Short mmCIF file of C-alpha atoms in Angstrom, two decimals:
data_model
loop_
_atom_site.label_atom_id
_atom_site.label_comp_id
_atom_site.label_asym_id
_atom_site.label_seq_id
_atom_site.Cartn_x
_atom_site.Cartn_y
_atom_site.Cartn_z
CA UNK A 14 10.48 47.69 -118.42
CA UNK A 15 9.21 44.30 -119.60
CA UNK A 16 8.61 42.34 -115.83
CA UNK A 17 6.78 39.44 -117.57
CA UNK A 18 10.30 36.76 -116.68
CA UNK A 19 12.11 38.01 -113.60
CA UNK A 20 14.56 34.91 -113.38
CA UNK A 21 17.18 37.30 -112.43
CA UNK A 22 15.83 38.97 -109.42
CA UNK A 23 18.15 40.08 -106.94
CA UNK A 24 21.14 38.79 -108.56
CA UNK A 25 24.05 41.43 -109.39
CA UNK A 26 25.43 41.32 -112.91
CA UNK A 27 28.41 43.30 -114.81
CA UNK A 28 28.65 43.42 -118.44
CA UNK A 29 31.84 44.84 -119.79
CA UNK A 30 31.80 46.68 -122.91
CA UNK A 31 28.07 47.79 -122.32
CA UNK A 32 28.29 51.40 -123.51
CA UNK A 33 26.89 50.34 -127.01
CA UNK A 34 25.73 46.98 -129.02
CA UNK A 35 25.88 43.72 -127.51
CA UNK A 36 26.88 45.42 -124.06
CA UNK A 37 24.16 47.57 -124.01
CA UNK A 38 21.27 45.19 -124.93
CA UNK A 39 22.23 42.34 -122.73
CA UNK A 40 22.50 44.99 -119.90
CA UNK A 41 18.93 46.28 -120.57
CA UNK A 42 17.75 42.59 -120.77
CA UNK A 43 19.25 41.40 -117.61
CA UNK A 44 17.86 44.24 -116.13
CA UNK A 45 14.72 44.01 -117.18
CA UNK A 46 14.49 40.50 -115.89
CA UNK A 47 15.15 41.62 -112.23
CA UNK A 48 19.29 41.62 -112.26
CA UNK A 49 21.11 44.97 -110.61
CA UNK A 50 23.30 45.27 -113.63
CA UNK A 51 27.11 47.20 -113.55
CA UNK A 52 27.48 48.61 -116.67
CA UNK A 53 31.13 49.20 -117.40
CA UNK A 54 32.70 50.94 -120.21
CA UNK A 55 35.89 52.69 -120.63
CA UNK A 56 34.12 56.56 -120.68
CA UNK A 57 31.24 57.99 -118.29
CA UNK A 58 29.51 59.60 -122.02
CA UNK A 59 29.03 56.08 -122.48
CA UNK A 60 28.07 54.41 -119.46
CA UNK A 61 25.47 56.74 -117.83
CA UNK A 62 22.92 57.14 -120.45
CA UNK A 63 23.02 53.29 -120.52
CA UNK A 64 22.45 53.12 -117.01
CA UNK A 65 20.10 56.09 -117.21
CA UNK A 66 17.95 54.38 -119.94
CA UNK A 67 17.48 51.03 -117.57
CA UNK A 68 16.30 53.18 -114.63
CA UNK A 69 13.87 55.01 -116.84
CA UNK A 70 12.33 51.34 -118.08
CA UNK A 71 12.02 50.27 -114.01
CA UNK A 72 15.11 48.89 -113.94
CA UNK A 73 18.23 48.78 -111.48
CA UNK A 74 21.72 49.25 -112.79
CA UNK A 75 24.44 51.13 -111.97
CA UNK A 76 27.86 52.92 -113.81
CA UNK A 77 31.31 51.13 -113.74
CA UNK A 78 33.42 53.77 -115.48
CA UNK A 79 36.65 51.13 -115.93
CA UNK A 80 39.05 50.23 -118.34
CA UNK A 81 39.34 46.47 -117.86
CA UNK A 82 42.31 45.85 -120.29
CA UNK A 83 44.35 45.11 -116.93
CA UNK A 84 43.96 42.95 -114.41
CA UNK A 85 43.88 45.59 -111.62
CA UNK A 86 40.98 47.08 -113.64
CA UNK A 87 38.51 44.37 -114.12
CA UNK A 88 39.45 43.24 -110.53
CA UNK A 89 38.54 46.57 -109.56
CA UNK A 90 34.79 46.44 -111.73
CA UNK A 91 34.05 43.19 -110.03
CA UNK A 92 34.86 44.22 -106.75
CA UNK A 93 33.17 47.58 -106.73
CA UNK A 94 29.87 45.53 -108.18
CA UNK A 95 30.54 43.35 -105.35
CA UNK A 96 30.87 45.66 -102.47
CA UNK A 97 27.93 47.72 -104.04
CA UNK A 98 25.61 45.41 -103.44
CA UNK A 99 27.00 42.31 -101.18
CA UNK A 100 27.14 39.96 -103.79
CA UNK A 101 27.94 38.60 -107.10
CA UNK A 102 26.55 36.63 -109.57
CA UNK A 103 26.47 37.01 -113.13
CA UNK A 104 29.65 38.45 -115.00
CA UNK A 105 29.44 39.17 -119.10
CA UNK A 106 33.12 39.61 -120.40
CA UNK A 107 32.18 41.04 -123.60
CA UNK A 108 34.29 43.90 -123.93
CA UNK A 109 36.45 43.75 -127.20
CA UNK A 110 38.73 46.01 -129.39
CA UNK A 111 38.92 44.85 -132.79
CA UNK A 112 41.37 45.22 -135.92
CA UNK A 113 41.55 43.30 -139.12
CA UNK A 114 44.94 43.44 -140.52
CA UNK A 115 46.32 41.08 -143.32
CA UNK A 116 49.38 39.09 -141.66
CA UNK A 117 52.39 41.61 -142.42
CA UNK A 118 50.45 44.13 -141.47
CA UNK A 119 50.21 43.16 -138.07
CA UNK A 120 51.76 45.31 -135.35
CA UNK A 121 52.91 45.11 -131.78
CA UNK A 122 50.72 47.76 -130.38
CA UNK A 123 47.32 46.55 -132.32
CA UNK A 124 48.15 42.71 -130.91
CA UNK A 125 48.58 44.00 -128.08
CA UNK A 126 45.86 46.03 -127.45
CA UNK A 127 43.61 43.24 -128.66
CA UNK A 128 44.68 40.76 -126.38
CA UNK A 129 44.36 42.91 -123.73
CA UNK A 130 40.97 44.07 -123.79
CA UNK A 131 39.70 40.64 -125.55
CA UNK A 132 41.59 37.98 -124.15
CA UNK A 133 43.67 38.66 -120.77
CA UNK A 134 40.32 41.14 -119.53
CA UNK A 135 38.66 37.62 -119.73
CA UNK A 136 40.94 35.36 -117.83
CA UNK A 137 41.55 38.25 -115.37
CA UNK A 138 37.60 38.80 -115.08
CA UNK A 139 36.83 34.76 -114.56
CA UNK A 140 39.23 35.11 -111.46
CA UNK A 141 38.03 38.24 -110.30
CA UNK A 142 34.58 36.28 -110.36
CA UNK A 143 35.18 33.37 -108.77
CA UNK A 144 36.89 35.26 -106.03
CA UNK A 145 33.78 37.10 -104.24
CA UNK A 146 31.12 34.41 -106.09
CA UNK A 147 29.14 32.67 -102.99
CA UNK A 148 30.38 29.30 -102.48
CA UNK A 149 26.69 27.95 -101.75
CA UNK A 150 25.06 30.23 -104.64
CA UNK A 151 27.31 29.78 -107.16
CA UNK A 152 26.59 32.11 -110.28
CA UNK A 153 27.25 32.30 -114.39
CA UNK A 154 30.01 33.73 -116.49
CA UNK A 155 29.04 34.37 -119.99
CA UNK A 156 32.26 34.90 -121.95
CA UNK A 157 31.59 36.55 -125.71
CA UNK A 158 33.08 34.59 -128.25
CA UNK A 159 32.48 34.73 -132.14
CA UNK A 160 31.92 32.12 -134.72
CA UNK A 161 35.17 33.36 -136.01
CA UNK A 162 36.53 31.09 -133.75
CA UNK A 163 35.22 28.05 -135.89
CA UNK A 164 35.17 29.59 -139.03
CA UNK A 165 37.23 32.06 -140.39
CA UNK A 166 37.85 35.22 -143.21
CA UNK A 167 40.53 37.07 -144.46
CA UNK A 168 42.55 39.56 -142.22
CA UNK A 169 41.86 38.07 -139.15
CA UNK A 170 44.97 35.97 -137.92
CA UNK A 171 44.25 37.54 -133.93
CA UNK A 172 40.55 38.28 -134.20
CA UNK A 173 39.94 34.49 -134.62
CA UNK A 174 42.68 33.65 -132.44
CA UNK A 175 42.01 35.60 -129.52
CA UNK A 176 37.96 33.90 -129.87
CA UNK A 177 39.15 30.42 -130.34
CA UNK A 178 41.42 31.31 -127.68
CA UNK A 179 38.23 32.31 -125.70
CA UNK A 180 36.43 28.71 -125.90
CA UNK A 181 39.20 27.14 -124.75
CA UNK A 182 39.27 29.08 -121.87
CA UNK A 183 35.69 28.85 -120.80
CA UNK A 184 36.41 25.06 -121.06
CA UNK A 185 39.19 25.20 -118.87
CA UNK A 186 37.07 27.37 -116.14
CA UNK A 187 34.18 25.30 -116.29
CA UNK A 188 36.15 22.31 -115.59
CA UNK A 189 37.81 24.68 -112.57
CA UNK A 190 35.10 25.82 -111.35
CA UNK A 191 32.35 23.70 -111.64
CA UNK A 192 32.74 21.94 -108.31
CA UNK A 193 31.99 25.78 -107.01
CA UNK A 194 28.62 25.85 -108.89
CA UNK A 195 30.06 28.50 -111.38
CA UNK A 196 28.96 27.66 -114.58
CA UNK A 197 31.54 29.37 -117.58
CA UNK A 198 29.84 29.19 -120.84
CA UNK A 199 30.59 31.21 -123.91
CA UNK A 200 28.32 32.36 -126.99
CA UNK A 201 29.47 32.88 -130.45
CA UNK A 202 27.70 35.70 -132.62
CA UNK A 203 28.03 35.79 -136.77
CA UNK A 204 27.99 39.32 -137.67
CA UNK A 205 26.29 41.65 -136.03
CA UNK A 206 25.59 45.46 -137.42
CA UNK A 207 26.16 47.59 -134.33
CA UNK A 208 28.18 50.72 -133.49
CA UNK A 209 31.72 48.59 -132.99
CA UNK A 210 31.12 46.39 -136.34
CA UNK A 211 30.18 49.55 -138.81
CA UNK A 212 33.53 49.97 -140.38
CA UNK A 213 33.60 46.50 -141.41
CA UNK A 214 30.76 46.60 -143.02
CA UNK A 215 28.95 47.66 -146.59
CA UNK A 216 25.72 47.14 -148.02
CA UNK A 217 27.03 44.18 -150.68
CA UNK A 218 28.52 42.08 -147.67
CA UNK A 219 25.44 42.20 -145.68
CA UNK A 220 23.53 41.09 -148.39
CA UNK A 221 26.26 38.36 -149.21
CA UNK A 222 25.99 37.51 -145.46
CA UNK A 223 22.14 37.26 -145.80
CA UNK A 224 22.28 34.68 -148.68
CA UNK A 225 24.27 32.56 -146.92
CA UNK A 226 22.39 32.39 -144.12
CA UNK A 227 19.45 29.70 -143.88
CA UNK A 228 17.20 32.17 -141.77
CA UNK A 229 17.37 34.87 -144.31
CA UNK A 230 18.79 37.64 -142.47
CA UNK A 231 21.34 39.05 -140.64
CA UNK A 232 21.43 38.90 -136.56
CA UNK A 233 20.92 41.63 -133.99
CA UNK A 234 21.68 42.80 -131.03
CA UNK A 235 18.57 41.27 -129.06
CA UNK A 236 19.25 37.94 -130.77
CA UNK A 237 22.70 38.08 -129.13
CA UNK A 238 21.72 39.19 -125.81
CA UNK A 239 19.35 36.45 -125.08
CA UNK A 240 21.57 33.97 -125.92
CA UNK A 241 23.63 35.73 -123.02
CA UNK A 242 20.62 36.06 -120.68
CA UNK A 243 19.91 31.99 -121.59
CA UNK A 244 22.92 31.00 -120.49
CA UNK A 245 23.40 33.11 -117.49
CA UNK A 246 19.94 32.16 -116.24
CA UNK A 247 18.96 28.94 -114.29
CA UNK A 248 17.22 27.28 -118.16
CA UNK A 249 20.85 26.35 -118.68
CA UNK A 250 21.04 25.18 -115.29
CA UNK A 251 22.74 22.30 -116.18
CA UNK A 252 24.91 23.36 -119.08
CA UNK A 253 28.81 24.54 -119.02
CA UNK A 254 31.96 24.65 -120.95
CA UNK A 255 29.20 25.20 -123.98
CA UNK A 256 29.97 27.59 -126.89
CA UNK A 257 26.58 29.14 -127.72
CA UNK A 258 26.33 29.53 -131.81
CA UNK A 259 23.96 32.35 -132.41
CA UNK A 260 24.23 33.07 -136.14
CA UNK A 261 21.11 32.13 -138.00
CA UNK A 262 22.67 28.82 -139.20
CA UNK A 263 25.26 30.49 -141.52
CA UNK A 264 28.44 28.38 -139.54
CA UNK A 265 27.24 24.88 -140.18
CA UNK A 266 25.41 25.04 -143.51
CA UNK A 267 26.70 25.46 -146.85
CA UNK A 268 24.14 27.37 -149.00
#
């Protein structure tokens, strides 16, 4: 376990969705920095060899088997990180369930679902947070966002509504909760291959993907999850209501 920056040590952190990509890495990176890290997913095949994996490397974490689409659920993962461990500090809502449907496609139960896991599992988490965050401490929410939410594609009508949707919620909690010394900051990824993204992807979009982007390739996973660990550590000290763009330039550019 790398112990070279232990900015995080002591602190308790849960990362939704951390059974595979984004999760996952940002889980092993907080913990590797010193964080006790919850790492919550919806099955126990996926959460314990995450958690297993960190303790190998040095590291502290421990399994939050939880489906968070509800607000009794994620109240639940907070508060069992919480009483675990006597405090709270860092909260990653990255958990997400994706679908891209062309507009008449769209269905009740897919909306739905989305919403629930991507968008209300947010809101619900942010309160959870600020409920059993110490007044005097204070302590970081990372929401995941996407740079769908400033740029869109085809087939995505509630994938880049429920991320757009995200930013303006951080905003919203940052302006809440700021006088609380919770700082609510979001980060928006381009495309990333991991396990969730595969069946969106092919070998001729990556490579159209790479073109376009001025650093020349695609991101990854550890790209991602620092941009989490920045902005959940005291280096952003002093920076909220931010939306994080971590896609190799490909947003703002035009090549």
């Amino acid at each position: 376990m790398d112990t070279v920056t232990r900015d995080f040590e002591g602190q308790v952190a849960l990362v939704t969705g951390a059974g595979n990509g984004i999760g996952k890495e940002t889980a092993r990176q907080l913990a590797a920095r010193g964080a006790i890290v919850g790492v919550n997913d919806l099955k126990a095949e996926l959460v314990l060899p995450v958690v297993e994996a960190i303790r190998a490397a040095g590291g502290q974490a421990f399994a939050v088997v939880q489906n968070i689409a509800s607000r009794e659920g994620i109240t639940a993962a907070v508060q069992l990180a919480r009483d675990q461990h006597g405090r709270f500090d860092i909260l990653v809502n990255n958990a997400a369930w994706v679908r891209y449907q062309a507009l008449p496609d769209i269905q009740p139960e897919t909306m739905d679902r989305m919403l629930d896991v991507g968008f209300k599992s947010v809101v619900w988490g942010m309160q959870a947070a600020a409920a059993v965050m110490d007044p005097e401490r204070g302590g970081a929410i990372v929401n995941v966002a996407s740079t769908a939410a400033l740029r869109s594609t085809l087939n995505a009508v509630v994938y880049s509504g429920i991320k757009a949707g995200i930013l303006g919620v951080t905003r919203a909690a940052a302006a809440e909760l700021g006088a609380r010394k919770i700082r609510v900051n979001a980060v928006c990824p381009s495309a990333v291959p991991t396990e969730g993204t595969q069946r969106n992807r092919n070998a001729e979009r990556d490579a159209q993907r790479v073109a376009r982007t001025p650093l020349g390739r695609l991101g990854t996973i550890e790209d991602i999850a620092k941009g989490i660990c920045f902005l959940a550590s005291d280096q952003a000290s002093f920076m909220t209501a931010q939306a994080l763009v971590v896609d190799g330039g490909v947003t703002f550019t035009n090549l």
